Short mmCIF file of C-alpha atoms in Angstrom, two decimals:
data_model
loop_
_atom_site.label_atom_id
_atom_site.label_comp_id
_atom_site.label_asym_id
_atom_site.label_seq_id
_atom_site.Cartn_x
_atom_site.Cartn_y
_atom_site.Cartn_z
CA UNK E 1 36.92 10.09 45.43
CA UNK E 2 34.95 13.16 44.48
CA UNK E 3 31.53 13.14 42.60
CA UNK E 4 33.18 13.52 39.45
CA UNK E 5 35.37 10.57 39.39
CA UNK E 6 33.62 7.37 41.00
CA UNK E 7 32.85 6.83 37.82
CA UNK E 8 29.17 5.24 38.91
CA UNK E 9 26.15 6.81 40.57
CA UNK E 10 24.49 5.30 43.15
CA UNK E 11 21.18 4.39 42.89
CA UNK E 12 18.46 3.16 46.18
CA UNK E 13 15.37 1.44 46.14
CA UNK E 14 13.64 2.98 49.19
CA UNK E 15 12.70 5.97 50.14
CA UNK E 16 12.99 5.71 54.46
CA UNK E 17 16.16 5.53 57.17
CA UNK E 18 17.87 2.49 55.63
CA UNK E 19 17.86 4.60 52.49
CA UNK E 20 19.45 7.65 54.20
CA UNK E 21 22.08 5.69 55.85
CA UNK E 22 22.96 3.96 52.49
CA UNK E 23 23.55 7.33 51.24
CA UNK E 24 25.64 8.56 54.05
CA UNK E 25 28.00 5.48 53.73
CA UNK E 26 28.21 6.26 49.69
CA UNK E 27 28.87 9.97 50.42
CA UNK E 28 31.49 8.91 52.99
CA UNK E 29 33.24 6.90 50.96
CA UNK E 30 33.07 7.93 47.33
CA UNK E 31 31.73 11.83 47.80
CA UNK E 32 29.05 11.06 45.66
CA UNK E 33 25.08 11.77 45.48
CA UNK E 34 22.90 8.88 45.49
CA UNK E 35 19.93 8.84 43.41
CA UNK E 36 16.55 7.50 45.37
CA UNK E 37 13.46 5.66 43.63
CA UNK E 38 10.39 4.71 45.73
CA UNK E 39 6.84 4.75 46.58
CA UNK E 40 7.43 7.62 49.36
CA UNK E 41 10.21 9.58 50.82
CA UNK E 42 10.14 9.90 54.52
CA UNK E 43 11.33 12.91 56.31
CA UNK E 44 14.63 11.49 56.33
CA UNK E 45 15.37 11.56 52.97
CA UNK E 46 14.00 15.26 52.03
CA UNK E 47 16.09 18.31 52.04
CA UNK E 48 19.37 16.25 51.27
CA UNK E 49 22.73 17.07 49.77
CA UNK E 50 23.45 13.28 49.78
CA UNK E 51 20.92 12.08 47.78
CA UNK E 52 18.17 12.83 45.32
CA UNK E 53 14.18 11.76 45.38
CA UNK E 54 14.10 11.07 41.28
CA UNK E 55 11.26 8.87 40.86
CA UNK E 56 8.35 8.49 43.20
CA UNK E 57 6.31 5.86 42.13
CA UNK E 58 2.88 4.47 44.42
CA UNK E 59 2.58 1.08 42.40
CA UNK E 60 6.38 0.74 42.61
CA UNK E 61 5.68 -2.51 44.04
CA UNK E 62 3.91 -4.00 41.30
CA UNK E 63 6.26 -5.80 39.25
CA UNK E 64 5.26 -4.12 35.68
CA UNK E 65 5.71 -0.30 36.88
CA UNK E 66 8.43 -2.02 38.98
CA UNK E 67 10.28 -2.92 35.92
CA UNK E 68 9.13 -0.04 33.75
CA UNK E 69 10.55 2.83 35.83
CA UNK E 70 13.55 1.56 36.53
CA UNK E 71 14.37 0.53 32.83
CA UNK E 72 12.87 4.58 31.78
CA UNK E 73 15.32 5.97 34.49
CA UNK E 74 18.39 4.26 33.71
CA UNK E 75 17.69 5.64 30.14
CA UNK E 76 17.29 8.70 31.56
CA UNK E 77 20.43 8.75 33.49
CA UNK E 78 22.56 7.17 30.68
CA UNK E 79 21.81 10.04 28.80
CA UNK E 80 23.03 12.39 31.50
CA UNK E 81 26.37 11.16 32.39
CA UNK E 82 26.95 7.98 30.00
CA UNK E 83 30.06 7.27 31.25
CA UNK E 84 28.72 6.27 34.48
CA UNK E 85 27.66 3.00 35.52
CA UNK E 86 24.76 2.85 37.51
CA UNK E 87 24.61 0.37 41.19
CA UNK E 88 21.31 -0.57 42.47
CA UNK E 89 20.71 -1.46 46.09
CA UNK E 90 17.84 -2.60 47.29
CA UNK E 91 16.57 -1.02 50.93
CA UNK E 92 13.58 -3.24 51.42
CA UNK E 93 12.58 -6.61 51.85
CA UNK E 94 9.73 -6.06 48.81
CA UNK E 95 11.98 -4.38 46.50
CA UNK E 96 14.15 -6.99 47.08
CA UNK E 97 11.71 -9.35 46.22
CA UNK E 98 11.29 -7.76 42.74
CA UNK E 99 14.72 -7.56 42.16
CA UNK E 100 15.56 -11.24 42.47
CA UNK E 101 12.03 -11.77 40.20
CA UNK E 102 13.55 -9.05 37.67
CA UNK E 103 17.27 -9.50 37.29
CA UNK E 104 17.95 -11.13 34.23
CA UNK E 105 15.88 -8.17 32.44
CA UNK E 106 17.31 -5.00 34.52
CA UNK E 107 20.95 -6.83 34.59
CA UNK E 108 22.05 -4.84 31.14
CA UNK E 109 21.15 -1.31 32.77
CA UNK E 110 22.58 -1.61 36.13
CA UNK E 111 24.85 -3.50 38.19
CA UNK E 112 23.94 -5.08 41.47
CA UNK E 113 24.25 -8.09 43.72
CA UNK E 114 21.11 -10.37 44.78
CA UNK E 115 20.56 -14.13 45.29
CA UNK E 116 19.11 -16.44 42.73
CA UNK E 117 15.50 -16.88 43.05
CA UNK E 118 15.77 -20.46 43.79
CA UNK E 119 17.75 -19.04 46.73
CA UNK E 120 15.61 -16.36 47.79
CA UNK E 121 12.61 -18.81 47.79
CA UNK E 122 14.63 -20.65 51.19
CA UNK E 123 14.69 -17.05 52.46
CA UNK E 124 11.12 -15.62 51.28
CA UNK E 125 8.88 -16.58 54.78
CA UNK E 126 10.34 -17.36 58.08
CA UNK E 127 9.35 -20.80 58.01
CA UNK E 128 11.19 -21.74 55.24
CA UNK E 129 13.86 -19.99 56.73
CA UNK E 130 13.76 -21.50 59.92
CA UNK E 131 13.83 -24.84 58.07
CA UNK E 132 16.92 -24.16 56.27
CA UNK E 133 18.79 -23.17 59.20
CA UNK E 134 18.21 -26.26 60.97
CA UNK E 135 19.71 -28.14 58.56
CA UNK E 136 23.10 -25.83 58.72
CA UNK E 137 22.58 -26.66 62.85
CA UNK E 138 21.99 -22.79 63.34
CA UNK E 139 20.46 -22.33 66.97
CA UNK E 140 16.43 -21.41 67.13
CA UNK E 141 13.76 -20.85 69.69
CA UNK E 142 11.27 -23.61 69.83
CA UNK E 143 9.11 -22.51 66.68
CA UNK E 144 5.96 -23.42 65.15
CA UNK E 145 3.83 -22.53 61.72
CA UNK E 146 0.16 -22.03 62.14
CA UNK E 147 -1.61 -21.95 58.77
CA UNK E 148 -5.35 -19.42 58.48
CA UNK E 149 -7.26 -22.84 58.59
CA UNK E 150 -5.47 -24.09 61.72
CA UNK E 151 -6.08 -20.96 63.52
CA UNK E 152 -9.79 -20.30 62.83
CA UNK E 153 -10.53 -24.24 64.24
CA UNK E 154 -8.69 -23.13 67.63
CA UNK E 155 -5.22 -24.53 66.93
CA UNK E 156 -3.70 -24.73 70.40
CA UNK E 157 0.20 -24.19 71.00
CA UNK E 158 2.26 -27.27 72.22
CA UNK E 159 4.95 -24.78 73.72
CA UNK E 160 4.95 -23.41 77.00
CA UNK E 161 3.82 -19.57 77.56
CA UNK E 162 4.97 -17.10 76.68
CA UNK E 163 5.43 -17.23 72.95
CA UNK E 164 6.41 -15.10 70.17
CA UNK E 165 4.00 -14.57 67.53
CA UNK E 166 4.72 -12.70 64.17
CA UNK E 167 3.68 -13.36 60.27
CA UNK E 168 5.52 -16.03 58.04
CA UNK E 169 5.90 -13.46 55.29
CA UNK E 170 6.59 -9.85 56.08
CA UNK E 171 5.39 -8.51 53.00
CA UNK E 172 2.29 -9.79 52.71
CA UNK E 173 1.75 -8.90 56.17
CA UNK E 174 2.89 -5.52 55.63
CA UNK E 175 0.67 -4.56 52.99
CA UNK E 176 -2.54 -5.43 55.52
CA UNK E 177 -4.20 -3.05 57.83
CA UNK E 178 -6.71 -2.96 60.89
CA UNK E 179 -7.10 -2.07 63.89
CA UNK E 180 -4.86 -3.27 66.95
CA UNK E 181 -1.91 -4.64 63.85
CA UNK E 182 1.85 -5.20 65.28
CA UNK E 183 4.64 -5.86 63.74
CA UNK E 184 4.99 -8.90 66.53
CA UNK E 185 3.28 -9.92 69.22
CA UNK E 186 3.83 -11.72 72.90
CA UNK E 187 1.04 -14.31 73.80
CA UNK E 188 1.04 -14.79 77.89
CA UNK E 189 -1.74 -17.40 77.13
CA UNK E 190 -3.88 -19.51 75.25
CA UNK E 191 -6.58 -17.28 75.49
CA UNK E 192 -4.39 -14.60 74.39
CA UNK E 193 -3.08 -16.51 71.23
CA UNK E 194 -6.11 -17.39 70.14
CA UNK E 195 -7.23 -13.78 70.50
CA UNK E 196 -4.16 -12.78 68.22
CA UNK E 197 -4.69 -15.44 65.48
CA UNK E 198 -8.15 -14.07 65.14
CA UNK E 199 -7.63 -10.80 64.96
CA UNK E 200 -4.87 -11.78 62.35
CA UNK E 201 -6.50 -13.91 60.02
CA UNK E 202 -9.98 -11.32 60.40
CA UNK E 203 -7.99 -9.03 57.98
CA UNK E 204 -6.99 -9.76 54.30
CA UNK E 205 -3.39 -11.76 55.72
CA UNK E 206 -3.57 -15.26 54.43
CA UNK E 207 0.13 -16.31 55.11
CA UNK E 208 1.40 -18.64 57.44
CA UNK E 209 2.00 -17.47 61.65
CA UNK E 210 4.74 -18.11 63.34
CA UNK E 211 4.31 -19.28 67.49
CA UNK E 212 7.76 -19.42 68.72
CA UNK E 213 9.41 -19.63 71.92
CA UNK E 214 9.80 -16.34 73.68
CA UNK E 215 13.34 -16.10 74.53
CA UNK E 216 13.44 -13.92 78.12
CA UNK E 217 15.26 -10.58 78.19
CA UNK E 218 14.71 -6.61 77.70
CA UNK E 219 15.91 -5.14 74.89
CA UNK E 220 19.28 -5.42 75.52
CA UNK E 221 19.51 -9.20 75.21
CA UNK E 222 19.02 -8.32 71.11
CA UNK E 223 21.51 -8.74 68.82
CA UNK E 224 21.75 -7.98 65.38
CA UNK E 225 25.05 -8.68 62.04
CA UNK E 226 24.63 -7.29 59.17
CA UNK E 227 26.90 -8.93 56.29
CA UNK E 228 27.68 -8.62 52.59
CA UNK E 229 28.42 -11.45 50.56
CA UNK E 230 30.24 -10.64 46.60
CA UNK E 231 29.28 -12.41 43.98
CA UNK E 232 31.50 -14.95 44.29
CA UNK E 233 29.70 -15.84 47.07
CA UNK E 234 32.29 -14.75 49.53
CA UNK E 235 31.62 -12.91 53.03
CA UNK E 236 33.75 -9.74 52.75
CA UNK E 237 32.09 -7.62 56.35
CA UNK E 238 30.27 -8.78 58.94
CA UNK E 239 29.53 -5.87 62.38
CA UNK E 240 27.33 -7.15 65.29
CA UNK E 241 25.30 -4.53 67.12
CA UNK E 242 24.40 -4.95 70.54
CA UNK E 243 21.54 -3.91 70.61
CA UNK E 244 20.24 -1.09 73.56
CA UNK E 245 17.13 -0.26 72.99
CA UNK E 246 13.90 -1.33 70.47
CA UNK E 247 11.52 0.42 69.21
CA UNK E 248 8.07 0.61 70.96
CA UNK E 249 5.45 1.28 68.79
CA UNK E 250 3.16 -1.02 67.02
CA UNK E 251 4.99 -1.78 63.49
CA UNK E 252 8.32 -0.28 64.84
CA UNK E 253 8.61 -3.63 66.95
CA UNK E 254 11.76 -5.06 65.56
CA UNK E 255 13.22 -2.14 64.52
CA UNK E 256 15.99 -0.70 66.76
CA UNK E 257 16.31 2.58 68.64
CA UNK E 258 20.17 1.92 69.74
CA UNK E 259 22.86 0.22 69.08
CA UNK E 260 26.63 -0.07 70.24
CA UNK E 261 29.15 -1.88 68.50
CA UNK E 262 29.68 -5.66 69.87
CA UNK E 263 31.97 -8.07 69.49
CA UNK E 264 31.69 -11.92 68.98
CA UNK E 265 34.16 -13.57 66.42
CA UNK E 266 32.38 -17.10 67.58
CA UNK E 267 29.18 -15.96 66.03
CA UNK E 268 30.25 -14.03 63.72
CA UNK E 269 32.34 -16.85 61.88
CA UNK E 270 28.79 -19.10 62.44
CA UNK E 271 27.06 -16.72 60.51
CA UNK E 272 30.01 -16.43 57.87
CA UNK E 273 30.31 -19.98 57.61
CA UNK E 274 26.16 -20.66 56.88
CA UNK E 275 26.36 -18.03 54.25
CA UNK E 276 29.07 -18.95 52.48
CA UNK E 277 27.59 -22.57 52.52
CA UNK E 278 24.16 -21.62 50.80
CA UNK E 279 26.19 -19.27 48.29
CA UNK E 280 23.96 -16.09 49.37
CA UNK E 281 24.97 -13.15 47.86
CA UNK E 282 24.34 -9.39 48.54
CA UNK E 283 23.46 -7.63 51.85
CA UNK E 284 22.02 -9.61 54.60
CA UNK E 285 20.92 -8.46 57.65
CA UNK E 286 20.24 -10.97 61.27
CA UNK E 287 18.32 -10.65 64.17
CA UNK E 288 19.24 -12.38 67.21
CA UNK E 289 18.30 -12.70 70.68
CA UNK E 290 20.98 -13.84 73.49
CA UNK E 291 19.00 -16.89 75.69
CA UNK E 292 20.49 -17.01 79.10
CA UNK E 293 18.96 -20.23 79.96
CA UNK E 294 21.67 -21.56 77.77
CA UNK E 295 24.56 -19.06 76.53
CA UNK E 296 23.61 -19.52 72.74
CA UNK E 297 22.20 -16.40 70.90
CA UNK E 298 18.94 -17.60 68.81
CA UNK E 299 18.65 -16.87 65.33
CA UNK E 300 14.99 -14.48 64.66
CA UNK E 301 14.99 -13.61 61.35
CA UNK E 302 17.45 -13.06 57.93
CA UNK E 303 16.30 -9.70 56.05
CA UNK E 304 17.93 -10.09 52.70
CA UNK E 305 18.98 -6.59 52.64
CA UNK E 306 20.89 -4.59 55.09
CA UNK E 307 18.91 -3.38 58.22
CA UNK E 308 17.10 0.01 58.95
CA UNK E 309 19.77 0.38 61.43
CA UNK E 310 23.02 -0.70 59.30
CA UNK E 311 24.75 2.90 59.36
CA UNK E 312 26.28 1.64 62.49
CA UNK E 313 28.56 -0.62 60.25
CA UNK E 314 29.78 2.16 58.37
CA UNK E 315 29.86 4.08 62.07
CA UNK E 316 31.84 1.84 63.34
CA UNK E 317 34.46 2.00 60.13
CA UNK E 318 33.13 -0.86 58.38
CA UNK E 319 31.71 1.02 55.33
CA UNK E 320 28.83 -1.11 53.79
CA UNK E 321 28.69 0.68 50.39
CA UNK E 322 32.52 0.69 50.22
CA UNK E 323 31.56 -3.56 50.03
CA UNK E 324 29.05 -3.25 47.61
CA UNK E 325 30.90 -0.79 45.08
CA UNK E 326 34.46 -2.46 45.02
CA UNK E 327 32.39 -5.62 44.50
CA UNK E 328 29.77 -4.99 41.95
CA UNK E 329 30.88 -1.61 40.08
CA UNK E 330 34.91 -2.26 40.32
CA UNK E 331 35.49 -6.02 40.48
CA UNK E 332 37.52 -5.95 43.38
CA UNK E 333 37.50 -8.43 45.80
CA UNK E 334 37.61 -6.88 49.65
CA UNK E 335 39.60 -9.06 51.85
CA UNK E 336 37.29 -9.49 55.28
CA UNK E 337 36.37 -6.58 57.21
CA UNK E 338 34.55 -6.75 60.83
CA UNK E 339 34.43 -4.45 63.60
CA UNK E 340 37.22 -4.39 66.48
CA UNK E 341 36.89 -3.31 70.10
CA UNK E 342 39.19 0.01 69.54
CA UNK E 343 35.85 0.89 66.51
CA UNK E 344 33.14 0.41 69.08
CA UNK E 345 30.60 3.40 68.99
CA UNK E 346 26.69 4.02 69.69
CA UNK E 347 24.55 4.47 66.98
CA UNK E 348 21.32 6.21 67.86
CA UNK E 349 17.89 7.13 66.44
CA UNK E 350 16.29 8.21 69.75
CA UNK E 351 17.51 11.08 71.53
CA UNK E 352 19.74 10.20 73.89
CA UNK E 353 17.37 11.54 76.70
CA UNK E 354 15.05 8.10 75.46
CA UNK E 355 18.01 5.64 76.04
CA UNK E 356 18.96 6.89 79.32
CA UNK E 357 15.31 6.60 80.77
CA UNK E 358 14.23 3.28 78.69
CA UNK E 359 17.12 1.11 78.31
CA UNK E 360 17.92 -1.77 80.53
CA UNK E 361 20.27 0.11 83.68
CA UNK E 362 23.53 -1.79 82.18
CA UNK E 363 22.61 -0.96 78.77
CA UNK E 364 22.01 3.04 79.92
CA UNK E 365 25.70 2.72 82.06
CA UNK E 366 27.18 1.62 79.11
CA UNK E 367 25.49 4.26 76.54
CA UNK E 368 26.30 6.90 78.72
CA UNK E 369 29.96 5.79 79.10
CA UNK E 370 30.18 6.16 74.88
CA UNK E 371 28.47 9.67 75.31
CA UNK E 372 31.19 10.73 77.44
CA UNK E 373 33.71 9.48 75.01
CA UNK E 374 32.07 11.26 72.24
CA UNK E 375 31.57 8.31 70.53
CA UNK E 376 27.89 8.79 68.97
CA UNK E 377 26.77 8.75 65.55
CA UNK E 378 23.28 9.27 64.06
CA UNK E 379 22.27 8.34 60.71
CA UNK E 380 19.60 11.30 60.61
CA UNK E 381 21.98 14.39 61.89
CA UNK E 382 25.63 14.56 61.11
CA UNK E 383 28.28 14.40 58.62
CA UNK E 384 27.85 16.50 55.45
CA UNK E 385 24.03 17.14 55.82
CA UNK E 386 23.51 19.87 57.79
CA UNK E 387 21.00 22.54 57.24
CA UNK E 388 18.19 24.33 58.85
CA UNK E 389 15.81 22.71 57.11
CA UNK E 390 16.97 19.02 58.49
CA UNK E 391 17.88 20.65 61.99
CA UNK E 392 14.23 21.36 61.70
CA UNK E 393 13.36 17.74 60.02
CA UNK E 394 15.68 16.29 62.77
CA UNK E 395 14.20 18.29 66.09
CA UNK E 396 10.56 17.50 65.27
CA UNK E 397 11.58 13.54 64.73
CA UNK E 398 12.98 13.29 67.79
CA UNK E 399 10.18 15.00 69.68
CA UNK E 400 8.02 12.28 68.19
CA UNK E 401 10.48 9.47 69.63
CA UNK E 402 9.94 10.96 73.41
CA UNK E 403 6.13 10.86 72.84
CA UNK E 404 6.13 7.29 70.77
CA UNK E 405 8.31 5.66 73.94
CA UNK E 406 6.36 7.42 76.72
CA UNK E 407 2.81 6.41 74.45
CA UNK E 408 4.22 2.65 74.04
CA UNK E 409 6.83 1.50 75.67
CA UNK E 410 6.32 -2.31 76.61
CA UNK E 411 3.27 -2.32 75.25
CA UNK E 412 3.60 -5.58 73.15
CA UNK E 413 1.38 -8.43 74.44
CA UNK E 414 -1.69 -9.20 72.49
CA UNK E 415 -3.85 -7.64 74.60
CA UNK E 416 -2.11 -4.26 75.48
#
């Protein structure tokens, strides 16, 4: 389809990479220009012929201007092309909280897929989350919640070191700041966790901690699905990404670096099976880590959006906004859609250079044997967008990867 006749316009809450590759994947499919509303547009999204920076908003995440701009720019766009409907797709866990808060009153302007707030609320922190999933039987590490009050009397951990430590709820977290912050954190000791908890809880975070088993393994041992569920509830995609390589830095912990294309019909019809169960709908997005102690990949985390790092769905033929369109704009129902060996590529947002000298050996071996296949993609360079201005963009962002990985890499325990 050309611009002129998908007869909708695509419209992303987000401004950063998982924005971007949203827009590649509707350009791909549909040849049409998304339309971006955010706080702030990272590099990634400027100097694009795939999408748009409309409405930049700093209080976007408060939920009257939330509400407010999007309501004044669906007017506005209804009055540019009224025949047009208009999808909305969230690209971050915050405006995704909004959204579910919102949806009954921004329902008439747009069209869009998201849980029911009752839902969401078994999804909101991690420890709710990890509760649910033990009911479904989903494997977890070892995991336990450490409340402010706990922490500040010297709450000691009852698992063995080392542990995983990381905030109940992510956006809460997120919007705190001071001085030695991570997105997550490795304790090697009590010492060390009670070090962490305090420097935690000194800032303005009041949330729950989680202490959680730290499953062994380098980067490679991460896994990571990303889904999309229609409104009937039904899983229509589903990729897993082996994961090669994290990212290093303080809040980039969690995010990935690369990916290749993996294959695991076992989990993947696990995963299927627990979201069909709870009647999730929308985009969700897993992180998993593969234990060796006992085969079994443990469930991290459920994003309830699609991941930073989702364009290698749609690399891998598995087109994520194909899902969301045919489901929300069209009223089509997909039949299943997952990645097969033959669609296997590696998706990469460090230079290549970066996975060769970081990644596990196996994980390099087996990155360098897609290179030589020519089987890389890159949500930031490629496709349609090409210019001098994003060659430019592009260069300088991966000169900052080389010095962020050479500056950081395995530098994750509390006291690093």
């Amino acid at each position: 389809m050309g611009d002129g006749s998908a007869g909708f316009i695509p419209v992303l809450l987000g401004g950063d990479a998982n924005a971007y590759g949203m827009a590649r994947s509707f350009h791909e499919e549909f040849g049409v220009r998304s339309r971006v509303v955010c706080k702030g547009a990272f590099h990634i999204c400027l100097h694009s012929r795939l999408l748009s920076v409309d409405v930049t908003e700093p209080r976007l995440d408060e939920d009257d201007v939330f509400v407010r701009a999007l309501l004044s720019y669906a007017r506005q766009l209804h009055g540019e092309e009224p025949s047009k409907r208009l999808l909305l797709v969230s690209c971050g866990d915050n405006y995704t909280r909004l959204l579910v808060r919102h949806q009954d009153v921004l329902r008439d302007e747009y069209a869009f897929r998201v849980v029911s707030p009752q839902l969401f609320e078994l999804f909101s922190t991690k420890g709710r989350f990890y509760r649910t999933c033990e009911r479904y039987g989903l494997p977890l590490p070892a995991t336990c919640e450490v409340s402010r009050e706990e922490a500040l009397v010297g709450w000691a951990s009852p698992l063995p070191f080392p542990v995983a430590v990381k905030p109940s709820d992510d956006v809460a977290y997120r919007r705190c700041s001071f001085p030695g912050k991570k997105k997550a954190y490795i304790a090697r000791n009590q010492a060390e966790l009670g070090r962490i908890l305090a420097l935690v809880y000194a800032s303005d975070y009041d949330g729950p901690m989680i202490v959680q088993d730290f499953v062994p393994g380098d980067d490679s041992a991460m896994r990571v699905v990303n889904c999309y569920s229609n409104g009937r509830g039904r899983v229509t995609m589903a990729v897993l990404g082996h994961v090669l390589l994290e990212e290093h830095t303080p809040e980039g912990i969690g995010s990935y670096g690369a990916i290749m294309t993996g294959f695991d019909d076992a989990l993947i019809g696990c995963i299927r099976r627990f979201l069909e169960d709870v009647g999730y709908v929308g985009f969700s997005n897993f992180d998993l880590k593969y234990d060796r102690r006992d085969g079994t990949c443990k469930l991290l985390e459920l994003n309830p959006r699609q991941g930073r790092s989702s364009y290698f769905a749609t690399a891998s033929g598995v087109n994520l906004a194909r899902h969301a369109a045919y489901d929300a704009v069209f009223g089509r129902e997909l039949p299943f859609q997952t990645a097969r060996p033959a669609d296997q590529v590696l998706w990469t947002m460090v230079p290549l250079s970066v996975v060769a000298a970081y990644s596990a050996e196996e994980a390099a071996g087996k990155a360098r044997r897609l290179q030589a296949q020519g089987k890389v993609r890159r949500t930031y360079w490629g496709g349609a967008d090409r210019s001098p201005l994003r060659w430019l963009s592009y260069q300088m962002n991966q000169r900052n990867y080389r010095r962020q990985y050479a500056e950081c890499f395995g530098r994750r325990h509390g006291d690093d």
